Coordinates of N, CA and C in Angstrom, one line a residue:
M983 N 40.4 -51.8 2.8 CA 39.0 -51.5 3.1 C 38.7 -50.1 2.5
S984 N 37.7 -50.0 1.7 CA 37.3 -48.7 1.1 C 36.0 -48.2 1.6
G985 N 35.7 -46.9 1.4 CA 34.4 -46.4 1.9 C 34.6 -45.3 2.9
F986 N 33.5 -44.8 3.4 CA 33.6 -43.8 4.4 C 33.3 -44.4 5.8
T987 N 33.9 -43.7 6.8 CA 33.6 -44.2 8.2 C 32.4 -43.5 8.6
L988 N 31.8 -44.0 9.7 CA 30.6 -43.4 10.3 C 30.8 -42.0 10.7
L989 N 32.0 -41.6 11.2 CA 32.3 -40.3 11.6 C 32.2 -39.3 10.4
E990 N 32.8 -39.7 9.3 CA 32.8 -38.9 8.1 C 31.4 -38.7 7.6
I991 N 30.6 -39.7 7.6 CA 29.2 -39.6 7.2 C 28.4 -38.6 8.1
M992 N 28.6 -38.7 9.4 CA 27.9 -37.8 10.3 C 28.4 -36.4 10.2
I993 N 29.6 -36.1 9.9 CA 30.1 -34.8 9.7 C 29.5 -34.2 8.4
A994 N 29.5 -35.0 7.4 CA 28.9 -34.6 6.1 C 27.4 -34.3 6.2
L995 N 26.7 -35.1 7.0 CA 25.3 -34.8 7.2 C 25.0 -33.6 8.0
A996 N 25.9 -33.3 9.0 CA 25.8 -32.1 9.8 C 26.0 -30.8 8.9
I997 N 27.0 -30.9 8.0 CA 27.3 -29.8 7.1 C 26.1 -29.5 6.2
I998 N 25.6 -30.6 5.6 CA 24.4 -30.5 4.7 C 23.2 -29.9 5.5
G999 N 23.0 -30.4 6.7 CA 21.9 -29.9 7.5 C 22.0 -28.4 7.8
I1000 N 23.2 -28.0 8.1 CA 23.4 -26.5 8.4 C 23.2 -25.7 7.1
A1001 N 23.7 -26.2 6.0 CA 23.5 -25.5 4.7 C 22.1 -25.4 4.3
L1002 N 21.3 -26.5 4.5 CA 19.9 -26.5 4.1 C 19.1 -25.5 5.0
T1003 N 19.5 -25.5 6.3 CA 18.8 -24.6 7.2 C 19.0 -23.1 6.8
V1004 N 20.2 -22.8 6.4 CA 20.5 -21.4 6.0 C 19.8 -21.1 4.7
I1005 N 19.8 -22.0 3.8 CA 19.1 -21.8 2.5 C 17.6 -21.6 2.7
I1006 N 17.0 -22.4 3.5 CA 15.5 -22.3 3.7 C 15.2 -21.0 4.4
Q1007 N 16.0 -20.6 5.4 CA 15.7 -19.3 6.1 C 15.8 -18.1 5.1
T1008 N 16.8 -18.2 4.2 CA 17.0 -17.1 3.2 C 15.8 -17.0 2.3
V1009 N 15.4 -18.2 1.8 CA 14.3 -18.2 0.9 C 13.0 -17.7 1.6
N1010 N 12.8 -18.1 2.8 CA 11.6 -17.6 3.6 C 11.7 -16.1 3.8
Y1011 N 12.8 -15.6 4.1 CA 13.0 -14.2 4.4 C 12.7 -13.4 3.1
H1012 N 13.2 -13.8 2.0 CA 13.0 -13.1 0.7 C 11.5 -13.2 0.3
A1013 N 10.9 -14.4 0.5 CA 9.5 -14.5 0.2 C 8.6 -13.6 1.0
N1014 N 9.0 -13.4 2.3 CA 8.2 -12.4 3.1 C 8.4 -11.0 2.6
I1015 N 9.6 -10.6 2.2 CA 9.8 -9.3 1.7 C 9.0 -9.1 0.4
M1016 N 9.0 -10.1 -0.5 CA 8.2 -9.9 -1.7 C 6.7 -9.8 -1.4
Y1017 N 6.2 -10.5 -0.4 CA 4.8 -10.4 0.0 C 4.5 -9.0 0.5
E1018 N 5.4 -8.5 1.4 CA 5.1 -7.1 1.9 C 5.2 -6.1 0.9
N1019 N 6.1 -6.2 -0.1 CA 6.2 -5.2 -1.2 C 5.0 -5.3 -2.0
T1020 N 4.5 -6.5 -2.3 CA 3.3 -6.6 -3.1 C 2.1 -6.0 -2.4
L1021 N 2.0 -6.2 -1.1 CA 0.9 -5.7 -0.4 C 0.9 -4.2 -0.3
T1022 N 2.1 -3.6 -0.1 CA 2.3 -2.1 0.0 C 2.0 -1.5 -1.4
T1023 N 2.4 -2.1 -2.5 CA 2.2 -1.6 -3.8 C 0.7 -1.6 -4.1
R1024 N 0.0 -2.7 -3.7 CA -1.5 -2.8 -4.0 C -2.2 -1.7 -3.2
M1025 N -1.7 -1.4 -2.0 CA -2.3 -0.4 -1.1 C -2.1 1.0 -1.8
F1026 N -0.9 1.3 -2.3 CA -0.7 2.6 -3.0 C -1.6 2.7 -4.2
Q1027 N -1.7 1.6 -5.0 CA -2.6 1.7 -6.2 C -4.0 2.0 -5.8
L1028 N -4.5 1.4 -4.7 CA -5.9 1.7 -4.3 C -6.0 3.1 -3.8
A1029 N -5.0 3.6 -3.1 CA -5.0 5.0 -2.6 C -5.0 6.0 -3.7
K1030 N -4.2 5.7 -4.8 CA -4.2 6.6 -6.0 C -5.6 6.6 -6.6
E1031 N -6.3 5.4 -6.7 CA -7.6 5.4 -7.3 C -8.6 6.2 -6.5
K1032 N -8.5 6.1 -5.2 CA -9.4 6.9 -4.3 C -9.1 8.4 -4.4
I1033 N -7.8 8.8 -4.5 CA -7.5 10.2 -4.7 C -8.1 10.7 -6.0
Y1034 N -8.0 9.9 -7.1 CA -8.5 10.3 -8.4 C -10.0 10.4 -8.3
E1035 N -10.7 9.5 -7.6 CA -12.1 9.7 -7.4 C -12.5 11.0 -6.7
M1036 N -11.7 11.3 -5.7 CA -11.9 12.6 -4.9 C -11.7 13.8 -5.8
E1037 N -10.7 13.7 -6.8 CA -10.5 14.8 -7.7 C -11.8 15.1 -8.5
M1038 N -12.4 14.0 -8.9 CA -13.6 14.1 -9.8 C -14.8 14.6 -9.0
T1039 N -15.0 14.0 -7.8 CA -16.2 14.4 -6.9 C -15.6 14.6 -5.5
P1040 N -15.2 15.8 -5.2 CA -14.6 16.1 -3.9 C -15.6 16.0 -2.7
Q1041 N -15.5 14.9 -1.9 CA -16.3 14.8 -0.8 C -15.7 13.8 0.2
N1042 N -15.9 14.0 1.5 CA -15.4 13.0 2.5 C -16.2 11.7 2.4
S1043 N -15.4 10.6 2.4 CA -16.1 9.3 2.3 C -15.2 8.3 3.0
G1044 N -15.7 7.1 3.1 CA -14.9 6.0 3.7 C -15.7 4.7 3.6
G1045 N -15.0 3.6 3.9 CA -15.6 2.3 3.8 C -14.7 1.2 3.4
D1046 N -15.2 0.1 3.1 CA -14.4 -1.1 2.6 C -14.2 -1.0 1.1
I1047 N -13.1 -1.5 0.7 CA -12.8 -1.6 -0.7 C -13.2 -3.0 -1.1
D1048 N -14.0 -3.1 -2.1 CA -14.6 -4.4 -2.5 C -13.6 -5.6 -2.6
K1049 N -13.9 -6.6 -1.9 CA -13.2 -7.9 -2.0 C -11.7 -7.8 -1.9
T1050 N -11.2 -6.8 -1.2 CA -9.7 -6.7 -1.0 C -9.3 -6.9 0.4
G1051 N -10.2 -6.6 1.4 CA -9.8 -6.7 2.8 C -9.2 -5.4 3.3
F1052 N -9.3 -4.3 2.4 CA -8.8 -3.0 2.8 C -9.9 -2.1 3.1
K1053 N -9.6 -1.1 4.0 CA -10.6 0.0 4.3 C -10.0 1.3 3.9
Y1054 N -10.8 2.3 3.5 CA -10.3 3.6 3.1 C -11.0 4.7 3.8
E1055 N -10.4 5.8 3.9 CA -11.0 7.0 4.4 C -10.5 8.2 3.6
N1056 N -11.4 8.9 3.0 CA -11.1 10.1 2.2 C -11.5 11.4 3.0
T1057 N -10.6 12.3 3.2 CA -10.9 13.6 3.8 C -10.5 14.7 3.0
I1058 N -11.2 15.8 3.0 CA -10.9 17.0 2.3 C -10.8 18.1 3.4
T1059 N -9.7 18.9 3.3 CA -9.4 19.9 4.2 C -9.1 21.2 3.5
G1060 N -9.8 22.3 3.8 CA -9.6 23.6 3.1 C -8.5 24.3 3.8
I1061 N -7.7 25.0 3.1 CA -6.6 25.8 3.7 C -7.2 27.2 3.8
E1062 N -7.0 27.8 5.0 CA -7.6 29.1 5.3 C -7.0 30.2 4.3
N1063 N -7.9 31.1 3.9 CA -7.5 32.2 3.1 C -6.8 31.8 1.8
S1064 N -7.3 30.7 1.2 CA -6.7 30.2 0.0 C -7.7 29.4 -0.8
N1065 N -7.4 29.3 -2.1 CA -8.3 28.5 -2.9 C -7.8 27.1 -3.1
I1066 N -6.9 26.7 -2.2 CA -6.3 25.3 -2.3 C -6.9 24.4 -1.2
I1067 N -7.2 23.2 -1.6 CA -7.7 22.2 -0.7 C -6.7 21.0 -0.7
E1068 N -6.7 20.3 0.5 CA -5.9 19.1 0.6 C -6.8 17.9 0.5
L1069 N -6.5 17.0 -0.4 CA -7.2 15.7 -0.5 C -6.3 14.7 0.2
K1070 N -6.9 13.9 1.1 CA -6.1 12.9 1.9 C -6.9 11.6 1.8
T1071 N -6.1 10.5 1.5 CA -6.7 9.2 1.4 C -5.8 8.3 2.3
V1072 N -6.5 7.6 3.2 CA -5.8 6.6 4.1 C -6.4 5.2 3.7
V1073 N -5.5 4.3 3.4 CA -5.9 2.9 3.1 C -5.3 2.1 4.2
K1074 N -6.1 1.2 4.9 CA -5.7 0.4 6.0 C -6.0 -1.1 5.7
G1075 N -5.2 -1.9 6.2 CA -5.4 -3.4 6.0 C -4.2 -4.2 6.3
Y1076 N -4.4 -5.4 6.9 CA -3.4 -6.3 7.2 C -2.3 -5.7 8.0
G1077 N -2.7 -4.9 9.0 CA -1.7 -4.3 9.9 C -0.9 -3.2 9.3
R1078 N -1.3 -2.7 8.2 CA -0.5 -1.6 7.5 C -1.4 -0.4 7.2
Q1079 N -0.8 0.7 6.9 CA -1.5 1.9 6.6 C -0.7 2.7 5.6
V1080 N -1.4 3.2 4.5 CA -0.8 4.0 3.5 C -1.6 5.3 3.5
V1081 N -0.9 6.4 3.5 CA -1.5 7.7 3.4 C -1.0 8.5 2.2
L1082 N -1.9 9.0 1.4 CA -1.5 9.9 0.3 C -2.2 11.2 0.4
N1083 N -1.5 12.3 0.3 CA -2.0 13.7 0.3 C -1.8 14.3 -1.0
E1084 N -2.7 15.2 -1.4 CA -2.6 15.9 -2.6 C -3.2 17.3 -2.4
F1085 N -2.5 18.3 -2.9 CA -3.1 19.7 -2.8 C -3.6 20.1 -4.2
V1086 N -4.8 20.6 -4.3 CA -5.4 21.0 -5.6 C -6.1 22.3 -5.4
I1087 N -6.3 23.0 -6.5 CA -7.0 24.2 -6.5 C -8.5 23.9 -6.6
K1088 N -9.3 24.6 -5.7 CA -10.7 24.4 -5.7 C -11.3 24.7 -7.1
K1089 N -12.3 23.9 -7.5 CA -13.0 24.2 -8.7 C -14.1 25.2 -8.4
E1090 N -14.2 26.2 -9.2 CA -15.3 27.2 -9.0 C -16.6 26.7 -9.5
D1091 N -17.7 27.0 -8.8 CA -19.0 26.6 -9.3 C -19.3 27.3 -10.6
S1092 N -20.0 26.6 -11.5 CA -20.4 27.2 -12.8 C -21.3 28.4 -12.6
K1093 N -22.1 28.4 -11.5 CA -23.0 29.5 -11.2 C -22.2 30.8 -10.9
K1094 N -21.1 30.6 -10.1 CA -20.3 31.8 -9.8 C -19.6 32.3 -11.1
K1095 N -19.1 31.4 -11.9 CA -18.4 31.9 -13.2 C -19.4 32.6 -14.1
N1096 N -20.6 32.2 -14.2 CA -21.6 32.8 -15.1 C -22.4 33.9 -14.4
G1097 N -22.0 34.4 -13.3 CA -22.8 35.4 -12.6 C -24.1 34.9 -12.1
G1098 N -24.2 33.7 -11.7 CA -25.4 33.1 -11.2 C -26.4 32.6 -12.2
K1099 N -26.0 32.6 -13.5 CA -26.9 32.1 -14.5 C -26.4 30.8 -15.0
N1100 N -27.3 29.8 -15.2 CA -26.9 28.5 -15.8 C -27.1 28.6 -17.3
R1101 N -26.1 28.2 -18.1 CA -26.2 28.3 -19.6 C -26.2 26.9 -20.1

């Protein structure tokens, strides 16, 4: 008589089932890590864009970022007795938060540079 017994087939199926469970959990774990990394990277990119916008026109602002599901808040803080200001951007969304800070030198007004005269 040739072939496998019922016991051998059941043991083989149990081993295959355990192996498949481990493989599926591993794939799911790594897919979740990739999703979180992608989300965090996108948030940092958006925060850098907002910091750049603040460098061009320094003002406090906030709101929703178009069609992304993220919210942002830009704040400017002056440092006492210094010509340095802190630009801070906070991007929030999907239960996460990214904060970027940057210190820059205040831009002087053109009126102050030219002695109050516009040229």
